[in-house]
Amino acid sequence: MIVVFLGPPGAGKGTQCNFICDRYALKHMSSGDILRRERKEGTDLGKEAQSYMDSGKLVPDNLIVAMMMKEIQAADDAKGFVLDGFPRTIGQAEALDNAMDKAGKKIDVALNLQVDDNKLEERVTGRRSCLKCGASYHLVFSPPKVENQCDKGCGQLNQRSDDTSETVRSRIATYHEQTSPLVAYYTKKGNIADLDGNAAIENVTKQIVEVLDKV
Ligand code: AMP
């Protein structure tokens, strides 16, 4: 099964991906996570991506497409995968379709997680995570037991450098300008499923399971 996950920053894509990858044994491919790894390792790609990421702009298509194609090819033997944060432009979506055609594969469904803009900023700026064990928290919705400390005793929690109010606003604007046209793109192809991402986490999961159980 090949799934594309669409949705603005803070929609809950990462949270839902963890669940569906477990349930359906799919590989989670997050373009944002891969870019953060490249930055941490100080690669040329990581250095080039830095200024775009810090300002909430998109990294150029040619860099992202090459990066994701490598990742997809490496996952060839996996049962399937979920693309989280890719594609984010029409150009990326077309490049993905071409690659899928050549490989004789198809995208089964594009999940479109819709959340009202006024909810996104609070969701994103409150996010914290533990870099050691990967646990995720939210200052309001799922706070750690002790302020800013991982519940598993790993130490201090981390806030992503692009999860600040100013950058989040820029990322939301970028989403509307460059990524939301993908909704029409996949609607035309007839493989989109609209989901209400304003609902509670478990309710969103239920909506997703209803869609993926039919794939
Ligand atoms: P995310 O973790 O998905 O919120 O992505 C963090 C940042 O990485 C974005 O704000 C972009 O600067 C960059 N990025 C991630 N995925 C893409 C993509 N598909 N195309 C362009 N830039 C991306």
XYZ file of N, CA and C and ligand atoms in Angstrom:
668
model
N 0.845 -1.197 0.000
C 0.000 0.000 0.000
C 0.884 1.251 0.000
N 0.565 2.197 -0.881
C 1.331 3.449 -0.924
C 0.372 4.600 -0.616
N 0.722 5.348 0.425
C -0.158 6.410 0.915
C 0.586 7.740 0.898
N -0.107 8.780 0.435
C 0.430 10.144 0.516
C -0.368 10.865 1.593
N 0.345 11.543 2.498
C -0.338 12.241 3.585
C -0.238 13.750 3.364
N -1.387 14.392 3.100
C -1.416 15.846 2.907
C -1.989 16.520 4.143
N -1.528 17.735 4.408
C -2.093 18.483 5.530
C -1.131 19.576 5.951
N -1.654 20.680 6.484
C -0.792 21.791 6.883
C 0.070 21.427 8.090
N 1.092 22.252 8.412
C 1.892 21.987 9.602
C 1.004 22.002 10.837
N 1.149 20.987 11.689
C 0.338 20.937 12.905
C -0.961 20.177 12.713
N -1.185 19.626 11.529
C -2.444 18.905 11.279
C -2.474 17.577 12.033
N -1.292 17.053 12.377
C -1.235 15.771 13.093
C -0.760 14.629 12.210
N -0.111 14.960 11.108
C 0.343 13.912 10.178
C 1.314 12.944 10.857
N 2.289 13.498 11.572
C 3.304 12.654 12.213
C 2.687 11.683 13.209
N 1.788 12.198 14.046
C 1.124 11.377 15.058
C 0.360 10.233 14.394
N -0.404 10.556 13.371
C -1.223 9.535 12.705
C -0.345 8.561 11.923
N 0.765 9.058 11.376
C 1.672 8.175 10.621
C 2.222 7.087 11.522
N 2.593 7.460 12.759
C 3.132 6.455 13.679
C 2.142 5.315 13.845
N 0.874 5.685 14.010
C -0.148 4.672 14.220
C -0.352 3.802 12.974
N -0.530 4.447 11.819
C -0.878 3.630 10.634
C 0.310 2.787 10.158
N 1.525 3.286 10.385
C 2.692 2.491 9.979
C 2.771 1.225 10.817
N 2.427 1.329 12.102
C 2.383 0.143 12.974
C 1.283 -0.813 12.518
N 0.094 -0.284 12.372
C -1.069 -1.128 12.084
C -0.975 -1.840 10.732
N -0.463 -1.138 9.698
C -0.440 -1.724 8.360
C 0.969 -2.144 7.921
N 1.919 -2.097 8.859
C 3.322 -2.463 8.572
C 3.885 -1.694 7.382
N 3.735 -0.386 7.443
C 4.226 0.462 6.354
C 5.462 1.228 6.827
N 6.294 1.628 5.871
C 7.470 2.424 6.227
C 7.083 3.910 6.231
N 7.490 4.611 7.270
C 7.197 6.041 7.389
C 8.315 6.835 6.727
N 7.971 7.597 5.690
C 9.000 8.421 5.031
C 8.616 9.883 5.155
N 9.251 10.563 6.090
C 8.951 11.972 6.317
C 10.062 12.819 5.719
N 9.704 13.639 4.717
C 10.731 14.467 4.067
C 11.357 15.436 5.073
N 10.544 15.956 6.016
C 11.082 16.867 7.037
C 12.100 16.159 7.929
N 11.781 14.918 8.343
C 12.719 14.160 9.195
C 14.022 13.873 8.447
N 13.892 13.534 7.169
C 15.102 13.217 6.387
C 15.972 14.473 6.260
N 15.316 15.614 6.014
C 16.084 16.876 5.909
C 16.751 17.225 7.233
N 16.039 17.006 8.356
C 16.649 17.303 9.667
C 17.850 16.385 9.921
N 17.741 15.141 9.461
C 18.880 14.217 9.611
C 20.070 14.701 8.774
N 19.787 15.150 7.553
C 20.858 15.661 6.675
C 21.532 16.880 7.313
N 20.726 17.729 7.942
C 21.286 18.925 8.594
C 22.184 18.530 9.756
N 21.705 17.567 10.543
C 22.468 17.119 11.711
C 23.804 16.524 11.285
N 23.765 15.815 10.151
C 24.999 15.179 9.670
C 25.880 16.155 8.909
N 25.363 17.375 8.679
C 26.168 18.405 8.005
C 26.464 18.110 6.548
N 25.565 17.395 5.858
C 25.776 17.091 4.436
C 25.546 18.347 3.583
N 25.959 18.282 2.314
C 25.738 19.426 1.400
C 24.247 19.736 1.308
N 23.431 18.669 1.189
C 21.986 18.870 1.096
C 21.470 19.548 2.369
N 21.923 19.077 3.517
C 21.496 19.670 4.784
C 21.849 21.147 4.860
N 23.055 21.478 4.402
C 23.480 22.892 4.457
C 22.640 23.733 3.508
N 22.349 23.167 2.330
C 21.571 23.913 1.354
C 20.125 24.121 1.819
N 19.598 23.132 2.535
C 18.188 23.190 2.958
C 17.971 24.149 4.128
N 19.022 24.398 4.894
C 18.900 25.116 6.172
C 18.124 26.438 6.098
N 18.517 27.325 5.173
C 17.899 28.661 5.174
C 16.417 28.585 4.788
N 16.086 27.647 3.891
C 14.674 27.485 3.502
C 13.859 27.016 4.704
N 14.387 26.020 5.400
C 13.645 25.451 6.534
C 13.478 26.480 7.649
N 14.532 27.226 7.926
C 14.477 28.206 9.020
C 13.502 29.345 8.735
N 13.222 29.604 7.450
C 12.299 30.694 7.143
C 10.913 30.175 6.780
N 10.723 28.856 6.861
C 9.393 28.293 6.582
C 9.076 28.205 5.101
N 10.126 28.282 4.264
C 9.918 28.168 2.807
C 10.215 26.736 2.373
N 9.805 26.416 1.143
C 10.074 25.066 0.655
C 11.476 24.952 0.073
N 12.110 23.835 0.344
C 13.394 23.512 -0.272
C 13.104 23.251 -1.760
N 13.993 23.703 -2.681
C 13.689 23.556 -4.114
C 13.367 22.122 -4.542
N 12.428 22.031 -5.501
C 11.928 20.730 -5.963
C 13.036 19.761 -6.377
N 14.049 20.279 -7.125
C 15.053 19.332 -7.644
C 15.773 18.606 -6.506
N 16.057 19.323 -5.426
C 16.758 18.705 -4.283
C 15.858 17.687 -3.585
N 14.607 18.075 -3.369
C 13.678 17.207 -2.641
C 13.335 15.964 -3.441
N 13.101 16.154 -4.737
C 12.717 14.995 -5.563
C 13.858 13.976 -5.574
N 15.100 14.449 -5.761
C 16.242 13.515 -5.777
C 16.350 12.784 -4.437
N 16.188 13.526 -3.361
C 16.298 12.938 -2.019
C 15.218 11.868 -1.792
N 13.981 12.176 -2.159
C 12.887 11.248 -1.892
C 12.923 10.029 -2.821
N 13.395 10.229 -4.059
C 13.481 9.081 -4.976
C 14.472 8.052 -4.444
N 15.572 8.563 -3.884
C 16.579 7.667 -3.293
C 15.944 6.858 -2.147
N 15.184 7.555 -1.347
C 14.544 6.943 -0.179
C 13.525 5.875 -0.620
N 12.744 6.213 -1.643
C 11.705 5.289 -2.116
C 12.345 4.046 -2.728
N 13.417 4.250 -3.498
C 14.093 3.091 -4.100
C 14.670 2.172 -3.025
N 15.191 2.792 -1.974
C 15.787 1.992 -0.894
C 14.720 1.188 -0.162
N 13.473 1.629 -0.262
C 12.380 0.955 0.465
C 11.665 -0.061 -0.410
N 12.241 -0.366 -1.547
C 11.586 -1.190 -2.544
C 11.002 -2.493 -1.994
N 11.707 -3.113 -1.053
C 11.252 -4.417 -0.554
C 10.164 -4.293 0.513
N 10.003 -3.078 1.031
C 9.019 -2.911 2.110
C 7.620 -3.210 1.573
N 6.733 -3.561 2.474
C 5.353 -3.892 2.092
C 4.673 -2.671 1.453
N 5.033 -1.520 1.923
C 4.465 -0.289 1.401
C 4.998 0.857 2.216
N 4.569 2.068 1.877
C 5.087 3.206 2.633
C 4.092 4.354 2.686
N 4.317 5.225 3.641
C 3.512 6.441 3.778
C 4.439 7.628 3.550
N 4.077 8.474 2.609
C 4.854 9.688 2.346
C 4.259 10.830 3.164
N 5.054 11.331 4.089
C 4.590 12.367 5.021
C 5.351 13.666 4.711
N 4.641 14.647 4.154
C 5.300 15.919 3.825
C 5.865 15.968 2.419
N 5.638 14.929 1.654
C 6.049 14.869 0.243
C 4.970 14.127 -0.524
N 4.509 14.613 -1.668
C 4.910 15.840 -2.350
C 4.285 17.083 -1.710
N 4.903 18.229 -1.976
C 4.405 19.486 -1.428
C 4.187 20.535 -2.508
N 4.468 20.185 -3.744
C 4.178 21.072 -4.878
C 3.661 20.195 -6.018
N 3.034 20.850 -7.004
C 2.557 20.091 -8.172
C 3.755 19.441 -8.883
N 4.867 20.162 -8.974
C 6.062 19.605 -9.629
C 6.521 18.331 -8.940
N 6.511 18.332 -7.613
C 6.920 17.131 -6.868
C 5.938 15.982 -7.112
N 4.635 16.326 -7.150
C 3.606 15.289 -7.355
C 3.764 14.648 -8.736
N 4.071 15.477 -9.740
C 4.251 14.935 -11.094
C 5.493 14.050 -11.158
N 6.559 14.491 -10.496
C 7.795 13.678 -10.484
C 7.529 12.334 -9.803
N 6.753 12.367 -8.739
C 6.421 11.129 -8.025
C 5.593 10.208 -8.919
N 4.594 10.775 -9.594
C 3.757 9.967 -10.493
C 4.594 9.313 -11.595
N 5.522 10.089 -12.169
C 6.378 9.528 -13.224
C 7.188 8.354 -12.699
N 7.755 8.526 -11.507
C 8.572 7.461 -10.917
C 7.718 6.233 -10.621
N 6.500 6.453 -10.146
C 5.593 5.336 -9.836
C 5.238 4.588 -11.127
N 4.925 5.358 -12.189
C 4.589 4.742 -13.482
C 5.725 3.839 -13.951
N 6.946 4.394 -13.871
C 8.112 3.622 -14.353
C 8.306 2.345 -13.550
N 7.982 2.416 -12.253
C 8.178 1.248 -11.382
C 6.956 0.318 -11.396
N 5.929 0.690 -12.177
C 4.710 -0.131 -12.248
C 3.919 -0.113 -10.949
N 4.031 0.994 -10.204
C 3.303 1.100 -8.939
C 2.310 2.248 -9.011
N 1.439 2.334 -7.989
C 0.525 3.477 -7.957
C 0.286 3.932 -6.522
N -0.076 5.203 -6.405
C -0.444 5.723 -5.086
C -1.869 5.254 -4.815
N -2.063 4.523 -3.733
C -3.404 3.991 -3.451
C -4.342 5.083 -2.986
N -3.845 5.938 -2.098
C -4.729 6.996 -1.597
C -3.920 8.187 -1.080
N -4.484 9.385 -1.305
C -3.918 10.587 -0.693
C -4.856 10.976 0.451
N -4.346 10.921 1.672
C -5.145 11.316 2.840
C -5.007 12.817 3.015
N -6.121 13.512 3.050
C -6.096 14.977 3.148
C -6.623 15.394 4.520
N -5.687 15.661 5.422
C -6.040 15.982 6.801
C -6.315 17.484 6.915
N -7.600 17.827 7.093
C -7.988 19.245 7.093
C -8.161 19.766 8.519
N -7.480 20.884 8.807
C -7.578 21.502 10.135
C -7.733 23.014 9.945
N -8.578 23.623 10.781
C -8.772 25.076 10.669
C -7.465 25.797 10.998
N -7.194 26.849 10.224
C -5.944 27.615 10.407
C -5.750 28.088 11.845
N -6.846 28.518 12.493
C -6.684 29.116 13.833
C -6.238 28.101 14.894
N -6.283 26.821 14.579
C -5.834 25.799 15.538
C -4.351 25.445 15.352
N -3.834 25.744 14.167
C -2.513 25.206 13.814
C -1.377 25.797 14.635
N -1.429 27.126 14.843
C -0.291 27.772 15.514
C -0.089 27.205 16.925
N -1.188 27.066 17.683
C -1.057 26.542 19.045
C -0.552 25.093 19.027
N -1.059 24.325 18.076
C -0.622 22.922 17.987
C 0.880 22.839 17.727
N 1.381 23.706 16.838
C 2.797 23.594 16.451
C 3.728 24.187 17.507
N 3.388 25.372 18.026
C 4.338 26.020 18.952
C 4.432 25.271 20.289
N 3.414 24.456 20.623
C 3.450 23.704 21.878
C 4.145 22.355 21.762
N 4.573 22.001 20.567
C 5.187 20.669 20.381
C 6.572 20.596 21.036
N 6.833 19.486 21.710
C 8.159 19.225 22.257
C 8.445 17.746 22.010
N 9.722 17.402 21.904
C 10.035 15.976 21.747
C 11.335 15.644 22.456
N 11.516 14.355 22.705
C 12.746 13.887 23.338
C 13.657 13.385 22.222
N 14.818 13.989 22.098
C 15.716 13.583 21.010
C 16.342 12.219 21.290
N 16.332 11.800 22.563
C 16.956 10.499 22.881
C 16.018 9.337 22.580
N 14.753 9.400 23.074
C 13.871 8.231 22.882
C 12.777 8.479 21.835
N 12.659 9.724 21.354
C 11.689 10.005 20.299
C 10.282 10.309 20.798
N 10.062 10.284 22.126
C 8.707 10.544 22.646
C 8.259 11.961 22.292
N 6.959 12.109 21.993
C 6.415 13.428 21.639
C 5.500 13.934 22.736
N 5.523 15.227 22.960
C 4.672 15.870 23.973
C 4.063 17.129 23.374
N 3.056 17.655 24.100
C 2.531 18.981 23.763
C 2.276 19.703 25.073
N 2.706 20.960 25.166
C 2.621 21.694 26.429
C 1.194 21.747 26.976
N 0.203 21.781 26.080
C -1.191 21.879 26.519
C -1.900 20.528 26.429
N -1.749 19.825 25.317
C -2.564 18.634 25.065
C -1.994 17.339 25.647
N -0.693 17.243 25.771
C -0.095 16.045 26.410
C 1.231 16.436 27.063
N 1.129 17.219 28.165
C 2.348 17.743 28.795
C 3.153 16.658 29.507
N 4.469 16.850 29.615
C 5.274 15.907 30.397
C 4.935 16.073 31.874
N 5.260 15.035 32.697
C 4.911 15.103 34.125
C 5.688 16.223 34.809
N 6.958 16.354 34.447
C 7.789 17.437 34.995
C 8.118 18.376 33.841
N 7.971 19.689 34.114
C 8.122 20.674 33.050
C 9.419 20.464 32.244
N 9.270 20.370 30.955
C 10.391 20.286 30.013
C 11.302 19.060 30.172
N 10.821 18.025 30.887
C 11.639 16.820 31.072
C 10.914 15.609 30.494
N 11.655 14.737 29.822
C 11.051 13.520 29.270
C 10.580 12.617 30.411
N 9.369 12.057 30.279
C 8.808 11.182 31.315
C 9.650 9.920 31.505
N 10.439 9.559 30.481
C 11.217 8.312 30.577
C 12.592 8.542 31.179
N 12.802 9.752 31.722
C 14.057 10.031 32.420
C 15.238 10.344 31.507
N 14.954 10.680 30.233
C 16.060 10.936 29.291
C 16.683 12.321 29.486
N 15.924 13.241 30.084
C 16.450 14.601 30.252
C 15.564 15.619 29.559
N 16.179 16.745 29.179
C 15.452 17.895 28.618
C 14.747 17.595 27.291
N 13.600 18.231 27.118
C 12.882 18.099 25.849
C 13.378 19.155 24.860
N 13.096 18.890 23.589
C 13.566 19.759 22.515
C 12.380 20.379 21.784
N 12.562 21.642 21.360
C 11.574 22.262 20.469
C 12.235 22.455 19.112
N 11.562 22.050 18.043
C 12.117 22.246 16.702
C 12.349 23.734 16.460
N 13.467 24.074 15.818
C 13.798 25.492 15.642
C 12.796 26.207 14.730
N 12.073 25.442 13.896
C 11.090 26.097 13.019
C 9.667 26.010 13.582
N 9.533 25.654 14.853
C 8.204 25.595 15.477
C 7.872 26.872 16.255
N 8.498 27.979 15.907
C 8.191 29.262 16.558
C 7.016 29.932 15.829
N 6.342 30.877 16.516
C 5.139 31.504 15.924
C 5.403 32.087 14.540
N 6.504 32.836 14.435
C 6.768 33.543 13.177
C 6.952 32.546 12.023
N 7.772 31.522 12.274
C 8.042 30.551 11.203
C 6.800 29.719 10.893
N 6.009 29.433 11.924
C 4.793 28.644 11.681
C 3.854 29.411 10.753
N 3.735 30.716 10.986
C 2.841 31.509 10.113
C 3.328 31.450 8.674
N 4.622 31.526 8.496
C 5.183 31.451 7.153
C 4.938 30.055 6.552
N 5.075 29.020 7.376
C 4.858 27.646 6.870
C 3.393 27.429 6.479
N 2.479 28.034 7.241
C 1.045 27.892 6.906
C 0.751 28.604 5.584
N 1.331 29.808 5.426
C 1.125 30.557 4.175
C 1.707 29.773 2.999
N 2.884 29.204 3.200
C 3.510 28.392 2.137
C 2.615 27.209 1.783
N 2.005 26.611 2.802
C 1.110 25.472 2.560
C -0.043 25.899 1.642
N -0.677 27.029 1.985
C -1.823 27.462 1.172
C -1.409 27.805 -0.262
N -0.250 28.437 -0.400
C 0.181 28.856 -1.740
C 0.631 27.677 -2.594
N 1.468 26.801 -2.018
C 2.143 25.826 -2.866
C 1.669 24.383 -2.714
N 1.132 24.046 -1.542
C 0.767 22.637 -1.326
C -0.726 22.378 -1.495
N -1.573 23.342 -1.098
C -3.016 23.054 -1.175
C -3.514 22.762 -2.607
N -2.835 23.270 -3.678
C -3.279 22.846 -5.030
C -3.218 21.334 -5.252
N -2.492 20.634 -4.394
C -2.427 19.171 -4.546
C -3.768 18.506 -4.239
N -4.611 19.192 -3.473
C -5.933 18.629 -3.168
C -6.711 18.467 -4.480
N -6.685 19.515 -5.309
C -7.372 19.431 -6.607
C -6.690 18.395 -7.501
N -5.364 18.329 -7.426
C -4.579 17.382 -8.250
C -5.014 15.939 -7.970
N -5.085 15.571 -6.680
C -5.448 14.179 -6.351
C -6.963 13.954 -6.473
N -7.744 15.021 -6.293
C -9.198 14.880 -6.482
C -9.468 14.498 -7.941
N -8.740 15.161 -8.850
C -8.911 14.875 -10.277
C -8.529 13.428 -10.587
N -7.547 12.927 -9.886
C -7.131 11.530 -10.099
C -8.093 10.546 -9.426
N -8.941 11.084 -8.537
C -9.964 10.237 -7.901
C -9.451 9.377 -6.766
N -8.288 9.733 -6.201
C -7.783 8.881 -5.108
C -7.511 9.669 -3.827
N -8.382 10.638 -3.537
C -8.186 11.430 -2.323
C -9.254 11.076 -1.290
N -8.873 11.138 -0.009
C -9.853 10.958 1.071
C -9.730 12.146 2.013
N -10.800 12.914 2.149
C -10.793 14.079 3.042
C -11.087 13.624 4.466
N -10.285 14.137 5.411
C -10.455 13.759 6.815
C -10.591 15.012 7.657
N -11.421 14.928 8.710
C -11.562 16.075 9.613
C -10.486 15.988 10.696
N -9.439 16.778 10.515
C -8.324 16.776 11.458
C -8.545 17.645 12.679
N -9.707 18.334 12.752
C -10.027 19.129 13.955
C -10.455 18.225 15.106
N -10.828 17.002 14.762
C -11.342 16.063 15.762
C -10.220 15.577 16.678
N -10.616 14.861 17.755
C -9.620 14.297 18.687
C -8.775 13.249 17.953
N -7.552 13.034 18.467
C -6.595 12.133 17.812
C -7.218 10.772 17.467
N -7.922 10.166 18.468
C -8.482 8.821 18.249
C -9.559 8.833 17.167
N -10.278 9.948 17.095
C -11.334 10.056 16.094
C -10.741 10.163 14.688
N -9.625 10.902 14.588
C -8.951 11.024 13.283
C -8.421 9.650 12.868
N -7.844 8.937 13.835
C -7.319 7.596 13.542
C -8.446 6.706 12.990
N -9.627 6.802 13.621
C -10.771 5.988 13.192
C -11.137 6.296 11.728
N -11.131 7.588 11.402
C -11.454 7.978 10.019
C -10.436 7.373 9.039
N -9.169 7.389 9.453
C -8.109 6.875 8.572
C -8.250 5.360 8.381
N -8.531 4.668 9.487
C -8.668 3.205 9.414
C -9.822 2.836 8.465
N -10.910 3.597 8.542
C -12.049 3.325 7.650
C -11.633 3.405 6.188
N -10.763 4.376 5.884
C -10.301 4.530 4.494
C -9.313 3.417 4.134
N -8.307 3.201 4.983
C -7.232 2.269 4.609
C -7.671 0.812 4.640
N -8.671 0.488 5.450
C -9.160 -0.901 5.461
C -9.786 -1.281 4.130
N -10.180 -0.268 3.367
C -10.837 -0.558 2.076
C -9.819 -0.601 0.925
N -8.560 -0.211 1.214
C -7.555 -0.172 0.126
C -7.096 -1.592 -0.183
P 8.065 19.259 8.067
O 8.853 18.489 9.080
O 7.323 18.386 7.118
O 7.204 20.314 8.705
O 9.148 20.040 7.152
C 10.018 20.986 7.706
C 10.602 21.854 6.601
O 11.370 21.037 5.699
C 9.590 22.566 5.721
O 9.131 23.796 6.290
C 10.404 22.792 4.442
O 11.334 23.862 4.585
C 11.210 21.500 4.357
N 10.503 20.444 3.575
C 10.004 19.260 4.061
N 9.425 18.563 3.069
C 9.535 19.307 1.948
C 9.116 19.131 0.597
N 8.432 18.045 0.204
N 9.402 20.116 -0.294
C 10.091 21.201 0.075
N 10.512 21.448 1.327
C 10.239 20.504 2.272
